[in-house]
Short mmCIF file of N, CA and C in Angstrom, two decimals:
data_model
loop_
_atom_site.label_atom_id
_atom_site.label_comp_id
_atom_site.label_asym_id
_atom_site.label_seq_id
_atom_site.Cartn_x
_atom_site.Cartn_y
_atom_site.Cartn_z
N MET A 49 -4.51 -238.79 168.28
CA MET A 49 -5.52 -239.71 167.93
C MET A 49 -5.26 -240.53 166.77
N ALA A 50 -4.54 -240.00 165.89
CA ALA A 50 -4.03 -240.80 164.47
C ALA A 50 -3.06 -241.86 165.22
N VAL A 51 -2.13 -241.69 166.09
CA VAL A 51 -1.26 -243.02 166.48
C VAL A 51 -2.22 -243.83 167.47
N VAL A 52 -3.15 -243.49 168.31
CA VAL A 52 -3.99 -244.44 168.76
C VAL A 52 -4.79 -245.21 167.83
N GLY A 53 -5.23 -244.54 166.67
CA GLY A 53 -6.29 -245.19 165.47
C GLY A 53 -5.16 -246.25 164.95
N ALA A 54 -4.04 -245.84 164.64
CA ALA A 54 -3.27 -246.79 163.76
C ALA A 54 -2.82 -248.04 164.81
N LEU A 55 -2.83 -247.94 166.04
CA LEU A 55 -2.39 -249.10 166.99
C LEU A 55 -3.62 -249.77 167.48
N ALA A 56 -4.80 -249.29 167.46
CA ALA A 56 -5.99 -249.60 168.45
C ALA A 56 -6.54 -250.82 167.70
N SER A 57 -7.30 -251.62 168.72
CA SER A 57 -8.09 -252.55 168.44
C SER A 57 -9.52 -252.30 167.61
N GLU A 58 -10.13 -253.19 166.99
CA GLU A 58 -11.32 -252.98 166.14
C GLU A 58 -12.24 -251.98 167.18
N GLY A 59 -12.45 -252.65 168.40
CA GLY A 59 -13.46 -252.02 169.27
C GLY A 59 -13.09 -250.48 169.76
N THR A 60 -11.77 -250.47 169.73
CA THR A 60 -11.16 -249.02 170.07
C THR A 60 -11.62 -248.14 169.03
N LEU A 61 -11.36 -248.69 167.71
CA LEU A 61 -11.50 -248.01 166.63
C LEU A 61 -13.05 -247.52 166.39
N ARG A 62 -13.81 -248.36 166.60
CA ARG A 62 -15.29 -248.06 166.67
C ARG A 62 -15.76 -247.00 167.52
N TRP A 63 -15.16 -247.05 168.71
CA TRP A 63 -15.65 -246.00 169.79
C TRP A 63 -14.76 -244.56 169.24
N LEU A 64 -13.67 -244.77 168.66
CA LEU A 64 -13.08 -243.49 168.19
C LEU A 64 -14.01 -243.02 167.01
N GLU A 65 -14.27 -243.80 166.20
CA GLU A 65 -15.13 -243.35 165.12
C GLU A 65 -16.56 -242.78 165.64
N THR A 66 -17.11 -243.22 166.73
CA THR A 66 -18.23 -242.68 167.18
C THR A 66 -18.09 -241.46 168.05
N TYR A 67 -16.95 -241.42 168.96
CA TYR A 67 -16.74 -240.18 169.83
C TYR A 67 -15.67 -239.31 169.88
N ALA A 68 -15.06 -239.41 168.70
CA ALA A 68 -13.72 -238.66 168.50
C ALA A 68 -14.22 -237.06 168.40
N GLY A 69 -15.35 -236.83 167.88
CA GLY A 69 -15.70 -235.44 167.82
C GLY A 69 -16.24 -234.89 169.18
N GLU A 70 -17.00 -235.65 169.97
CA GLU A 70 -17.13 -235.21 171.25
C GLU A 70 -15.85 -235.01 172.24
N VAL A 71 -14.91 -235.92 172.08
CA VAL A 71 -13.78 -235.89 172.68
C VAL A 71 -12.90 -234.52 172.38
N ALA A 72 -12.93 -234.22 171.08
CA ALA A 72 -12.26 -232.93 170.56
C ALA A 72 -12.96 -231.80 171.13
N SER A 73 -14.32 -231.84 170.98
CA SER A 73 -14.93 -230.73 171.52
C SER A 73 -14.92 -230.44 173.02
N LEU A 74 -14.95 -231.58 173.59
CA LEU A 74 -14.61 -231.43 175.25
C LEU A 74 -13.25 -230.97 175.54
N THR A 75 -12.40 -231.55 174.75
CA THR A 75 -11.01 -230.91 175.09
C THR A 75 -10.66 -229.54 174.62
N LEU A 76 -11.27 -228.82 173.51
CA LEU A 76 -11.58 -227.56 173.53
C LEU A 76 -12.12 -226.83 174.42
N THR A 77 -13.32 -227.31 174.95
CA THR A 77 -14.17 -226.65 175.94
C THR A 77 -13.06 -226.63 177.29
N VAL A 78 -12.24 -227.59 177.51
CA VAL A 78 -11.52 -227.56 178.73
C VAL A 78 -10.24 -226.63 178.46
N ILE A 79 -9.71 -226.52 177.26
CA ILE A 79 -8.91 -225.51 177.02
C ILE A 79 -9.36 -224.08 177.03
N ALA A 80 -10.54 -223.85 176.51
CA ALA A 80 -10.99 -222.39 176.66
C ALA A 80 -11.21 -221.99 178.17
N PHE A 81 -11.96 -223.00 178.73
CA PHE A 81 -12.37 -222.45 180.19
C PHE A 81 -11.02 -222.36 181.26
N GLY A 82 -10.02 -223.36 180.80
CA GLY A 82 -9.01 -223.57 181.57
C GLY A 82 -8.20 -222.36 181.44
N SER A 83 -8.02 -221.80 180.12
CA SER A 83 -7.13 -220.69 179.91
C SER A 83 -7.65 -219.45 180.60
N MET A 84 -8.90 -219.22 180.63
CA MET A 84 -9.77 -218.23 181.40
C MET A 84 -9.39 -218.37 182.88
N ALA A 85 -9.40 -219.59 183.46
CA ALA A 85 -9.21 -219.97 184.78
C ALA A 85 -7.67 -219.52 185.33
N VAL A 86 -6.86 -219.71 184.36
CA VAL A 86 -5.18 -219.29 184.56
C VAL A 86 -5.07 -218.00 184.24
N GLY A 87 -6.07 -217.27 183.96
CA GLY A 87 -5.74 -215.74 183.54
C GLY A 87 -5.08 -215.57 182.29
N MET A 88 -5.19 -216.40 181.32
CA MET A 88 -4.63 -216.20 179.83
C MET A 88 -5.62 -216.68 178.77
N PRO A 89 -6.81 -216.14 178.65
CA PRO A 89 -7.83 -216.58 177.70
C PRO A 89 -7.00 -216.79 176.35
N PHE A 90 -7.45 -217.99 175.87
CA PHE A 90 -6.67 -218.47 174.50
C PHE A 90 -6.77 -217.46 173.27
N THR A 91 -7.98 -216.64 173.40
CA THR A 91 -7.88 -215.76 172.23
C THR A 91 -6.91 -214.57 172.24
N LEU A 92 -6.20 -214.31 173.36
CA LEU A 92 -5.12 -213.25 173.49
C LEU A 92 -4.16 -213.38 172.60
N GLN A 93 -3.58 -214.68 172.41
CA GLN A 93 -2.41 -214.75 171.35
C GLN A 93 -2.83 -214.32 169.94
N TYR A 94 -4.00 -214.53 169.57
CA TYR A 94 -4.63 -213.81 168.24
C TYR A 94 -4.78 -212.74 168.32
N ALA A 95 -5.54 -212.03 169.25
CA ALA A 95 -5.89 -210.63 169.42
C ALA A 95 -4.72 -209.98 169.32
N ARG A 96 -3.59 -210.37 169.92
CA ARG A 96 -2.36 -209.33 170.00
C ARG A 96 -1.69 -209.26 168.82
N GLU A 97 -2.02 -210.13 167.75
CA GLU A 97 -1.42 -210.25 166.36
C GLU A 97 -2.13 -208.91 165.70
N GLN A 98 -3.41 -208.29 166.24
CA GLN A 98 -4.27 -207.45 165.47
C GLN A 98 -4.45 -206.16 166.11
N VAL A 99 -3.61 -206.04 167.43
CA VAL A 99 -3.79 -205.00 168.25
C VAL A 99 -2.46 -204.46 168.86
N ASP A 100 -2.33 -202.91 168.82
CA ASP A 100 -1.15 -202.37 169.05
C ASP A 100 -0.67 -202.80 170.57
N PRO A 101 0.58 -203.21 170.60
CA PRO A 101 1.03 -203.68 172.05
C PRO A 101 0.86 -202.91 173.32
N SER A 102 0.62 -201.48 172.95
CA SER A 102 0.04 -200.64 174.14
C SER A 102 -1.10 -200.95 174.67
N LEU A 103 -1.90 -201.72 174.05
CA LEU A 103 -3.29 -201.93 174.50
C LEU A 103 -3.41 -203.44 175.07
N TRP A 104 -2.29 -204.12 175.10
CA TRP A 104 -2.38 -205.53 175.67
C TRP A 104 -2.84 -205.77 177.07
N HIS A 105 -2.44 -204.71 177.76
CA HIS A 105 -2.82 -204.82 179.29
C HIS A 105 -3.97 -204.11 179.53
N ALA A 106 -4.60 -203.35 178.66
CA ALA A 106 -5.87 -202.68 178.96
C ALA A 106 -6.85 -203.46 179.47
N PRO A 107 -7.75 -202.91 180.44
CA PRO A 107 -8.78 -203.82 181.12
C PRO A 107 -9.89 -204.18 180.00
N ALA A 108 -10.19 -203.22 179.05
CA ALA A 108 -11.12 -203.50 177.92
C ALA A 108 -10.72 -204.50 177.00
N PHE A 109 -9.45 -204.62 176.67
CA PHE A 109 -8.82 -205.53 175.78
C PHE A 109 -8.96 -206.90 176.43
N LEU A 110 -8.42 -207.01 177.77
CA LEU A 110 -8.50 -208.38 178.47
C LEU A 110 -9.92 -208.80 178.64
N ARG A 111 -10.98 -207.83 179.09
CA ARG A 111 -12.19 -208.24 179.22
C ARG A 111 -13.08 -208.67 178.11
N THR A 112 -12.47 -208.14 176.74
CA THR A 112 -13.19 -208.60 175.47
C THR A 112 -12.69 -209.86 175.23
N ASN A 113 -11.17 -210.34 175.46
CA ASN A 113 -10.71 -211.69 175.16
C ASN A 113 -11.42 -212.55 176.21
N TYR A 114 -11.67 -212.28 177.41
CA TYR A 114 -12.51 -213.30 178.18
C TYR A 114 -13.91 -213.64 177.64
N MET A 115 -14.43 -212.56 177.18
CA MET A 115 -15.79 -212.83 176.67
C MET A 115 -15.69 -213.45 175.44
N ILE A 116 -14.80 -213.26 174.69
CA ILE A 116 -14.59 -214.12 173.28
C ILE A 116 -14.28 -215.59 173.49
N THR A 117 -13.30 -215.74 174.50
CA THR A 117 -12.88 -217.06 174.97
C THR A 117 -14.20 -217.80 175.44
N GLY A 118 -14.76 -216.96 176.24
CA GLY A 118 -16.31 -217.81 177.11
C GLY A 118 -17.00 -218.24 175.88
N ALA A 119 -17.30 -217.38 174.87
CA ALA A 119 -18.17 -217.75 173.76
C ALA A 119 -17.96 -218.89 173.23
N TRP A 120 -16.46 -218.84 172.76
CA TRP A 120 -15.86 -220.23 172.21
C TRP A 120 -16.08 -221.57 173.01
N GLY A 121 -15.73 -221.29 174.34
CA GLY A 121 -15.87 -222.34 175.36
C GLY A 121 -17.29 -222.98 175.34
N LEU A 122 -18.28 -222.06 175.38
CA LEU A 122 -19.48 -222.38 175.46
C LEU A 122 -19.98 -223.22 173.99
N ALA A 123 -19.47 -222.76 172.88
CA ALA A 123 -19.84 -223.25 171.68
C ALA A 123 -19.35 -224.50 171.54
N PHE A 124 -17.96 -224.74 172.15
CA PHE A 124 -17.40 -226.14 171.90
C PHE A 124 -18.23 -226.93 172.94
N LEU A 125 -18.73 -226.57 174.12
CA LEU A 125 -19.39 -227.37 175.10
C LEU A 125 -20.75 -227.65 174.36
N VAL A 126 -21.47 -226.80 173.85
CA VAL A 126 -22.68 -227.11 173.11
C VAL A 126 -22.42 -228.11 171.97
N ALA A 127 -21.58 -227.89 171.24
CA ALA A 127 -21.24 -229.03 170.27
C ALA A 127 -20.88 -230.31 170.74
N ALA A 128 -20.28 -230.43 171.94
CA ALA A 128 -19.98 -231.89 172.51
C ALA A 128 -21.22 -232.41 173.15
N VAL A 129 -22.05 -231.60 173.71
CA VAL A 129 -23.55 -232.08 174.27
C VAL A 129 -24.30 -232.48 173.14
N ALA A 130 -24.44 -231.90 172.09
CA ALA A 130 -25.28 -232.28 171.00
C ALA A 130 -24.82 -233.63 170.42
N GLY A 131 -23.57 -233.54 170.11
CA GLY A 131 -23.01 -234.81 169.47
C GLY A 131 -23.12 -236.01 170.57
N ALA A 132 -22.93 -235.83 171.75
CA ALA A 132 -23.12 -236.70 172.55
C ALA A 132 -24.68 -237.33 172.81
N TYR A 133 -25.50 -236.32 172.66
CA TYR A 133 -26.85 -236.80 172.56
C TYR A 133 -27.12 -237.57 171.49
N GLY A 134 -26.74 -237.30 170.45
CA GLY A 134 -26.89 -237.97 168.97
C GLY A 134 -26.36 -239.33 169.03
N ASP A 135 -25.14 -239.49 169.83
CA ASP A 135 -24.40 -240.83 169.80
C ASP A 135 -25.06 -241.62 170.97
N LEU A 136 -25.37 -241.06 172.10
CA LEU A 136 -25.73 -241.86 173.33
C LEU A 136 -27.31 -242.13 173.44
N VAL A 137 -27.96 -241.05 173.07
CA VAL A 137 -29.44 -240.99 173.14
C VAL A 137 -30.21 -241.53 171.87
N LEU A 138 -29.70 -240.90 170.86
CA LEU A 138 -30.41 -241.12 169.68
C LEU A 138 -29.68 -242.44 168.83
N HIS A 139 -28.56 -242.70 169.40
CA HIS A 139 -27.93 -243.89 168.58
C HIS A 139 -27.55 -243.51 167.09
N ASN A 140 -27.39 -242.32 166.84
CA ASN A 140 -27.21 -242.03 165.55
C ASN A 140 -26.13 -240.78 165.56
N PRO A 141 -24.80 -241.05 165.23
CA PRO A 141 -23.91 -240.06 165.12
C PRO A 141 -24.03 -239.07 164.06
N ASN A 142 -24.83 -239.61 163.07
CA ASN A 142 -24.87 -238.67 161.86
C ASN A 142 -26.14 -238.08 161.65
N ASN A 143 -26.89 -237.95 162.85
CA ASN A 143 -28.39 -237.13 162.96
C ASN A 143 -28.07 -235.87 162.49
N ILE A 144 -28.84 -235.51 161.62
CA ILE A 144 -28.56 -234.10 161.09
C ILE A 144 -28.66 -233.10 161.88
N TRP A 145 -29.51 -232.99 163.09
CA TRP A 145 -29.67 -232.11 163.94
C TRP A 145 -28.40 -232.12 164.94
N THR A 146 -28.11 -233.17 165.61
CA THR A 146 -27.11 -233.30 166.74
C THR A 146 -25.75 -233.58 166.20
N GLY A 147 -25.57 -233.99 164.70
CA GLY A 147 -24.18 -234.23 164.31
C GLY A 147 -23.94 -233.05 163.32
N TRP A 148 -24.85 -232.24 162.95
CA TRP A 148 -24.39 -231.28 161.87
C TRP A 148 -24.91 -229.89 162.25
N ILE A 149 -26.23 -229.78 162.26
CA ILE A 149 -26.83 -228.34 162.35
C ILE A 149 -26.61 -227.63 163.71
N ILE A 150 -26.75 -228.15 164.65
CA ILE A 150 -26.64 -227.52 166.08
C ILE A 150 -25.02 -227.14 166.06
N GLN A 151 -24.13 -228.23 165.82
CA GLN A 151 -22.86 -227.78 166.00
C GLN A 151 -22.13 -226.84 164.88
N ILE A 152 -22.74 -226.70 163.62
CA ILE A 152 -22.41 -225.75 162.75
C ILE A 152 -23.10 -224.48 163.25
N LEU A 153 -24.16 -224.28 163.78
CA LEU A 153 -24.82 -223.02 164.17
C LEU A 153 -23.89 -222.35 165.48
N VAL A 154 -23.51 -223.38 166.31
CA VAL A 154 -22.83 -222.80 167.45
C VAL A 154 -21.46 -222.27 167.15
N ILE A 155 -20.83 -222.79 166.14
CA ILE A 155 -19.46 -222.45 165.65
C ILE A 155 -19.61 -221.11 164.70
N VAL A 156 -20.58 -221.06 164.03
CA VAL A 156 -20.86 -219.76 163.28
C VAL A 156 -21.14 -218.67 164.22
N ALA A 157 -21.92 -218.99 165.41
CA ALA A 157 -22.27 -217.99 166.36
C ALA A 157 -21.16 -217.57 167.06
N ALA A 158 -20.28 -218.16 167.52
CA ALA A 158 -18.87 -217.88 168.10
C ALA A 158 -18.11 -217.25 167.14
N LEU A 159 -18.04 -217.54 165.79
CA LEU A 159 -17.26 -216.83 164.84
C LEU A 159 -17.73 -215.43 164.71
N ARG A 160 -19.09 -215.48 164.56
CA ARG A 160 -19.78 -214.04 164.45
C ARG A 160 -19.58 -213.00 165.77
N PHE A 161 -19.60 -213.73 166.91
CA PHE A 161 -19.50 -213.02 167.99
C PHE A 161 -18.05 -212.41 168.21
N THR A 162 -16.99 -213.05 167.57
CA THR A 162 -15.56 -213.07 167.71
C THR A 162 -15.32 -211.42 166.92
N VAL A 163 -16.20 -211.48 165.86
CA VAL A 163 -16.09 -210.33 164.94
C VAL A 163 -16.95 -209.05 165.58
N TRP A 164 -18.01 -209.22 166.14
CA TRP A 164 -18.96 -208.28 166.35
C TRP A 164 -18.58 -207.72 167.87
N TYR A 165 -18.25 -208.39 168.84
CA TYR A 165 -18.08 -207.92 170.19
C TYR A 165 -16.98 -206.85 170.21
N PRO A 166 -15.83 -206.97 169.58
CA PRO A 166 -14.88 -205.89 169.77
C PRO A 166 -15.47 -204.77 169.01
N GLN A 167 -16.06 -204.94 168.02
CA GLN A 167 -16.58 -203.79 167.36
C GLN A 167 -17.37 -202.97 168.30
N VAL A 168 -18.14 -203.53 169.02
CA VAL A 168 -19.12 -202.91 170.28
C VAL A 168 -17.98 -202.39 171.18
N VAL A 169 -17.28 -203.07 171.51
CA VAL A 169 -16.19 -202.43 172.66
C VAL A 169 -15.35 -201.27 172.25
N ARG A 170 -15.11 -201.28 170.84
CA ARG A 170 -14.35 -200.07 170.22
C ARG A 170 -15.35 -198.83 170.12
N ALA A 171 -16.62 -199.23 169.59
CA ALA A 171 -17.50 -198.02 169.36
C ALA A 171 -17.87 -197.35 170.74
N ARG A 172 -18.17 -198.27 171.75
CA ARG A 172 -18.37 -197.77 173.24
C ARG A 172 -17.19 -196.89 173.68
N ALA A 173 -16.03 -197.25 173.55
CA ALA A 173 -14.92 -196.60 174.04
C ALA A 173 -14.69 -195.24 173.37
N ALA A 174 -15.11 -195.22 171.99
CA ALA A 174 -14.92 -193.99 171.12
C ALA A 174 -16.18 -193.06 171.44
N GLY A 175 -17.18 -193.48 172.21
CA GLY A 175 -18.24 -192.74 172.49
C GLY A 175 -19.44 -192.86 171.21
N GLY A 176 -19.20 -193.55 170.27
CA GLY A 176 -19.98 -193.72 169.03
C GLY A 176 -20.85 -194.78 169.31
N PRO A 177 -21.84 -194.75 168.22
CA PRO A 177 -22.99 -195.80 168.11
C PRO A 177 -22.18 -197.25 168.10
N ALA A 178 -22.76 -198.26 168.92
CA ALA A 178 -22.22 -199.65 168.83
C ALA A 178 -23.20 -200.25 167.61
N PRO A 179 -22.65 -201.50 167.08
CA PRO A 179 -23.24 -202.30 166.40
C PRO A 179 -24.48 -202.83 167.01
N GLY A 180 -25.65 -202.89 166.43
CA GLY A 180 -26.81 -203.48 167.12
C GLY A 180 -26.60 -205.09 167.29
N ARG A 181 -27.45 -205.57 167.90
CA ARG A 181 -27.68 -206.84 168.01
C ARG A 181 -27.99 -207.77 166.70
N ALA A 182 -28.93 -206.78 165.93
CA ALA A 182 -29.17 -207.36 164.60
C ALA A 182 -28.14 -207.75 163.62
N SER A 183 -26.99 -206.94 163.82
CA SER A 183 -25.71 -207.15 163.13
C SER A 183 -25.12 -208.60 163.61
N LEU A 184 -25.26 -208.80 164.84
CA LEU A 184 -24.84 -210.17 165.47
C LEU A 184 -25.56 -211.25 164.93
N MET A 185 -26.94 -211.10 164.82
CA MET A 185 -27.74 -212.31 164.53
C MET A 185 -28.01 -212.50 163.29
N LEU A 186 -27.66 -211.60 162.30
CA LEU A 186 -28.06 -211.61 160.86
C LEU A 186 -27.30 -212.83 160.24
N PRO A 187 -26.06 -213.06 160.42
CA PRO A 187 -25.43 -214.27 159.56
C PRO A 187 -26.41 -215.46 160.15
N LEU A 188 -26.86 -215.68 161.40
CA LEU A 188 -27.33 -216.73 161.88
C LEU A 188 -28.83 -216.86 161.46
N ALA A 189 -29.39 -215.82 161.12
CA ALA A 189 -30.80 -215.89 160.36
C ALA A 189 -30.58 -216.27 159.11
N GLY A 190 -29.54 -215.84 158.39
CA GLY A 190 -29.40 -216.19 156.84
C GLY A 190 -29.02 -217.63 156.77
N LEU A 191 -28.54 -218.29 157.88
CA LEU A 191 -28.29 -219.87 158.06
C LEU A 191 -29.73 -220.50 157.97
N LEU A 192 -30.76 -219.98 158.29
CA LEU A 192 -31.97 -220.80 158.43
C LEU A 192 -32.34 -221.37 157.05
N VAL A 193 -32.15 -220.63 155.97
CA VAL A 193 -32.57 -220.90 154.78
C VAL A 193 -31.72 -222.19 154.25
N PRO A 194 -30.47 -222.35 154.40
CA PRO A 194 -29.94 -223.54 154.00
C PRO A 194 -30.01 -224.75 154.98
N ILE A 195 -30.36 -224.17 156.06
CA ILE A 195 -30.78 -225.31 157.14
C ILE A 195 -32.05 -225.90 156.84
N GLY A 196 -33.06 -225.06 156.28
CA GLY A 196 -34.51 -225.49 155.99
C GLY A 196 -34.27 -226.54 154.61
N ILE A 197 -33.29 -226.06 153.76
CA ILE A 197 -33.13 -226.78 152.52
C ILE A 197 -32.24 -228.16 152.98
N ALA A 198 -31.24 -228.31 153.92
CA ALA A 198 -30.89 -229.53 154.49
C ALA A 198 -31.96 -230.34 155.05
N VAL A 199 -32.90 -229.79 155.75
CA VAL A 199 -34.08 -230.57 156.50
C VAL A 199 -34.80 -230.98 155.22
N LEU A 200 -35.09 -230.37 154.32
CA LEU A 200 -35.96 -230.95 153.09
C LEU A 200 -35.32 -232.22 152.48
N VAL A 201 -34.17 -231.98 152.22
CA VAL A 201 -33.33 -232.92 151.62
C VAL A 201 -32.99 -234.28 152.53
N PHE A 202 -32.69 -234.01 153.76
CA PHE A 202 -32.20 -234.94 154.42
C PHE A 202 -33.10 -235.59 155.53
N ASP A 203 -34.16 -234.87 155.82
CA ASP A 203 -35.10 -235.22 156.75
C ASP A 203 -36.58 -235.14 156.47
N VAL A 204 -36.87 -235.98 155.32
CA VAL A 204 -38.23 -235.75 154.76
C VAL A 204 -39.40 -235.97 155.81
N ASN A 205 -39.02 -236.55 156.99
CA ASN A 205 -40.16 -236.63 157.75
C ASN A 205 -40.76 -235.59 158.37
N VAL A 206 -39.91 -234.60 158.38
CA VAL A 206 -40.38 -233.11 158.88
C VAL A 206 -40.45 -232.06 157.80
N TRP A 207 -40.68 -232.32 156.80
CA TRP A 207 -40.72 -231.43 155.46
C TRP A 207 -41.08 -230.12 155.93
N TRP A 208 -42.12 -230.00 156.76
CA TRP A 208 -42.85 -228.86 157.01
C TRP A 208 -41.80 -227.95 157.90
N LEU A 209 -41.01 -228.53 158.72
CA LEU A 209 -40.06 -227.69 159.43
C LEU A 209 -39.16 -227.13 158.65
N GLY A 210 -38.64 -227.97 157.48
CA GLY A 210 -37.69 -227.32 156.44
C GLY A 210 -38.41 -226.07 155.81
N VAL A 211 -39.50 -226.20 155.28
CA VAL A 211 -40.35 -224.90 154.62
C VAL A 211 -40.38 -223.83 155.76
N ALA A 212 -40.79 -224.32 156.95
CA ALA A 212 -40.93 -223.03 157.99
C ALA A 212 -39.54 -222.34 158.17
N LEU A 213 -38.37 -223.13 158.15
CA LEU A 213 -37.20 -222.49 158.50
C LEU A 213 -36.69 -221.77 157.32
N ILE A 214 -36.99 -222.00 156.17
CA ILE A 214 -36.93 -221.28 154.82
C ILE A 214 -37.52 -219.99 154.83
N LEU A 215 -38.73 -220.16 155.27
CA LEU A 215 -39.73 -219.01 155.34
C LEU A 215 -39.17 -217.84 156.48
N ALA A 216 -39.05 -218.52 157.79
CA ALA A 216 -38.48 -217.89 158.88
C ALA A 216 -37.13 -217.13 158.45
N GLY A 217 -36.18 -217.83 157.88
CA GLY A 217 -34.92 -217.27 157.63
C GLY A 217 -34.93 -216.12 156.71
N GLY A 218 -36.01 -216.23 155.61
CA GLY A 218 -35.99 -215.09 154.69
C GLY A 218 -36.49 -213.87 155.36
N LEU A 219 -37.58 -214.02 156.11
CA LEU A 219 -38.42 -212.98 156.92
C LEU A 219 -37.44 -212.39 158.02
N LEU A 220 -36.92 -213.24 158.81
CA LEU A 220 -35.94 -212.62 159.84
C LEU A 220 -34.76 -211.83 159.28
N THR A 221 -34.35 -212.45 158.32
CA THR A 221 -33.12 -211.72 157.70
C THR A 221 -33.31 -210.22 157.08
N LYS A 222 -34.67 -210.21 156.41
CA LYS A 222 -35.39 -209.05 155.83
C LYS A 222 -35.50 -208.12 157.17
N ALA A 223 -36.02 -208.49 158.16
CA ALA A 223 -36.42 -207.74 159.30
C ALA A 223 -35.06 -207.32 160.15
N LEU A 224 -34.18 -208.21 160.30
CA LEU A 224 -32.82 -207.85 160.89
C LEU A 224 -32.05 -206.63 160.03
N ARG A 225 -32.05 -207.03 158.59
CA ARG A 225 -31.44 -206.05 157.75
C ARG A 225 -32.15 -204.51 157.87
N SER A 226 -33.43 -204.62 158.05
CA SER A 226 -34.15 -203.31 158.36
C SER A 226 -33.98 -202.61 159.68
N SER A 227 -33.81 -203.31 160.64
CA SER A 227 -33.41 -202.88 161.81
C SER A 227 -32.23 -202.44 162.11
N ASP A 228 -31.19 -202.99 161.16
CA ASP A 228 -29.72 -202.63 161.35
C ASP A 228 -29.27 -201.60 160.29
N GLY A 229 -30.35 -201.17 159.44
CA GLY A 229 -30.17 -200.27 158.33
C GLY A 229 -29.37 -200.62 157.27
N VAL A 230 -29.35 -201.72 157.03
CA VAL A 230 -28.79 -202.50 155.77
C VAL A 230 -29.84 -202.60 154.74
N ASN A 231 -29.54 -201.99 153.54
CA ASN A 231 -30.48 -201.89 152.27
C ASN A 231 -30.22 -203.17 151.61
N ASP A 232 -31.51 -203.63 151.34
CA ASP A 232 -31.62 -204.97 150.40
C ASP A 232 -31.44 -204.60 148.89
N GLY A 233 -31.30 -203.37 148.53
CA GLY A 233 -31.06 -203.06 147.02
C GLY A 233 -32.30 -202.18 146.52
N PRO A 234 -32.29 -201.94 145.34
CA PRO A 234 -33.33 -201.20 144.76
C PRO A 234 -34.82 -201.65 145.03
#
């Protein structure tokens, strides 16, 4: 894209400035789902760096990588759709929701799933208690507070939503910590 940008006309540059994020997200979506379709989920290369080679062909290891790659593919697809909606429907590539909040949330969700799901698989294989869904959702609930603050700062037309997100984030974080056995302190 850098080469195209250096050699492109003004119209092409404007198009790239508007749609480069969506093109990148769609490319990553195709890579994620395409790697699954050819039987080599893209997360395998990273997972193999952290797992004993004797487990590389185990069904649980492979299934875990399919699940994680699928989560990333879905996150990239949602990011592309959100960005395209902001660009094509709202005509605002910098819309706080479609250009920032939704895209950040889905990437954080994929990151958290990447950490959480292998813990669940290992716990089940060992016959022990698996981490609950609360531990998966806790970081996302925690993000509601800064999202609420961002809404208050950047989208004053819906200040009430910013306040609601801050309150919901605080309450949901506390509830998830309680249900997951995490103590808030004294």
